[in-house]
Amino acid sequence: MWFQVLVHELTEKCWDKCMDRPSTRLESRTEGCITNCVQRFIDSTNFVANRLQKVAGQH
């Protein structure tokens, strides 16, 4: 369930950010935007998870 929520959130954020108009093909600019968006999302999620784990370990 948690994974599905993350995938939905990721798809929504990156789609809204990168897809400026409907198209039958994925343009290289759009593909690059989606790749960067996904990577930033994963990095941010990992950072927050690691930080929460450290904070939880201190208590």
PDB file of C-alpha atoms in Angstrom:
ATOM      1  CA  MET A   1       0.000   0.000   0.000  1.00  0.00           C
ATOM      2  CA  TRP A   2       2.759   2.450   0.977  1.00  0.00           C
ATOM      3  CA  PHE A   3       4.573   1.788  -2.301  1.00  0.00           C
ATOM      4  CA  GLN A   4       1.409   2.483  -4.308  1.00  0.00           C
ATOM      5  CA  VAL A   5       0.957   5.804  -2.522  1.00  0.00           C
ATOM      6  CA  LEU A   6       4.548   6.800  -3.339  1.00  0.00           C
ATOM      7  CA  VAL A   7       4.196   5.819  -6.991  1.00  0.00           C
ATOM      8  CA  HIS A   8       0.922   7.744  -7.268  1.00  0.00           C
ATOM      9  CA  GLU A   9       2.454  10.830  -5.643  1.00  0.00           C
ATOM     10  CA  LEU A  10       5.553  10.598  -7.828  1.00  0.00           C
ATOM     11  CA  THR A  11       3.509  10.187 -11.001  1.00  0.00           C
ATOM     12  CA  GLU A  12       1.248  13.103 -10.157  1.00  0.00           C
ATOM     13  CA  LYS A  13       4.095  15.488  -9.274  1.00  0.00           C
ATOM     14  CA  CYS A  14       6.330  14.640 -12.217  1.00  0.00           C
ATOM     15  CA  TRP A  15       3.464  14.495 -14.727  1.00  0.00           C
ATOM     16  CA  ASP A  16       2.213  17.932 -13.674  1.00  0.00           C
ATOM     17  CA  LYS A  17       5.728  19.373 -13.755  1.00  0.00           C
ATOM     18  CA  CYS A  18       6.946  17.873 -17.029  1.00  0.00           C
ATOM     19  CA  MET A  19       3.964  17.269 -19.318  1.00  0.00           C
ATOM     20  CA  ASP A  20       3.033  20.657 -20.730  1.00  0.00           C
ATOM     21  CA  ARG A  21       0.914  19.327 -23.594  1.00  0.00           C
ATOM     22  CA  PRO A  22      -0.507  15.974 -24.745  1.00  0.00           C
ATOM     23  CA  SER A  23       1.591  14.158 -27.301  1.00  0.00           C
ATOM     24  CA  THR A  24       1.792  10.767 -28.965  1.00  0.00           C
ATOM     25  CA  ARG A  25       5.551  10.635 -28.313  1.00  0.00           C
ATOM     26  CA  LEU A  26       7.761  11.399 -25.358  1.00  0.00           C
ATOM     27  CA  GLU A  27      10.086  14.220 -26.398  1.00  0.00           C
ATOM     28  CA  SER A  28      13.686  14.112 -25.165  1.00  0.00           C
ATOM     29  CA  ARG A  29      13.177  17.323 -23.163  1.00  0.00           C
ATOM     30  CA  THR A  30      10.151  15.822 -21.430  1.00  0.00           C
ATOM     31  CA  GLU A  31      11.959  12.533 -20.833  1.00  0.00           C
ATOM     32  CA  GLY A  32      14.866  14.401 -19.233  1.00  0.00           C
ATOM     33  CA  CYS A  33      12.474  16.375 -17.044  1.00  0.00           C
ATOM     34  CA  ILE A  34      10.733  13.200 -15.882  1.00  0.00           C
ATOM     35  CA  THR A  35      14.062  11.471 -15.201  1.00  0.00           C
ATOM     36  CA  ASN A  36      15.296  14.406 -13.118  1.00  0.00           C
ATOM     37  CA  CYS A  37      11.979  14.724 -11.297  1.00  0.00           C
ATOM     38  CA  VAL A  38      11.917  11.034 -10.390  1.00  0.00           C
ATOM     39  CA  GLN A  39      15.529  11.139  -9.192  1.00  0.00           C
ATOM     40  CA  ARG A  40      14.896  14.206  -7.019  1.00  0.00           C
ATOM     41  CA  PHE A  41      11.770  12.579  -5.588  1.00  0.00           C
ATOM     42  CA  ILE A  42      13.685   9.390  -4.725  1.00  0.00           C
ATOM     43  CA  ASP A  43      16.586  11.355  -3.218  1.00  0.00           C
ATOM     44  CA  SER A  44      14.201  13.469  -1.135  1.00  0.00           C
ATOM     45  CA  THR A  45      12.262  10.438   0.061  1.00  0.00           C
ATOM     46  CA  ASN A  46      15.486   8.662   1.046  1.00  0.00           C
ATOM     47  CA  PHE A  47      16.781  11.757   2.843  1.00  0.00           C
ATOM     48  CA  VAL A  48      13.593  12.136   4.878  1.00  0.00           C
ATOM     49  CA  ALA A  49      13.451   8.404   5.686  1.00  0.00           C
ATOM     50  CA  ASN A  50      17.095   8.387   6.830  1.00  0.00           C
ATOM     51  CA  ARG A  51      16.596  11.513   8.911  1.00  0.00           C
ATOM     52  CA  LEU A  52      13.505  10.073  10.592  1.00  0.00           C
ATOM     53  CA  GLN A  53      15.387   6.856  11.286  1.00  0.00           C
ATOM     54  CA  LYS A  54      18.230   8.800  12.956  1.00  0.00           C
ATOM     55  CA  VAL A  55      15.809  10.850  15.052  1.00  0.00           C
ATOM     56  CA  ALA A  56      13.915   7.719  16.106  1.00  0.00           C
ATOM     57  CA  GLY A  57      17.201   6.045  17.087  1.00  0.00           C
ATOM     58  CA  GLN A  58      18.110   8.922  19.392  1.00  0.00           C
ATOM     59  CA  HIS A  59      15.048   8.389  21.599  1.00  0.00           C
TER      60      HIS A  59
END
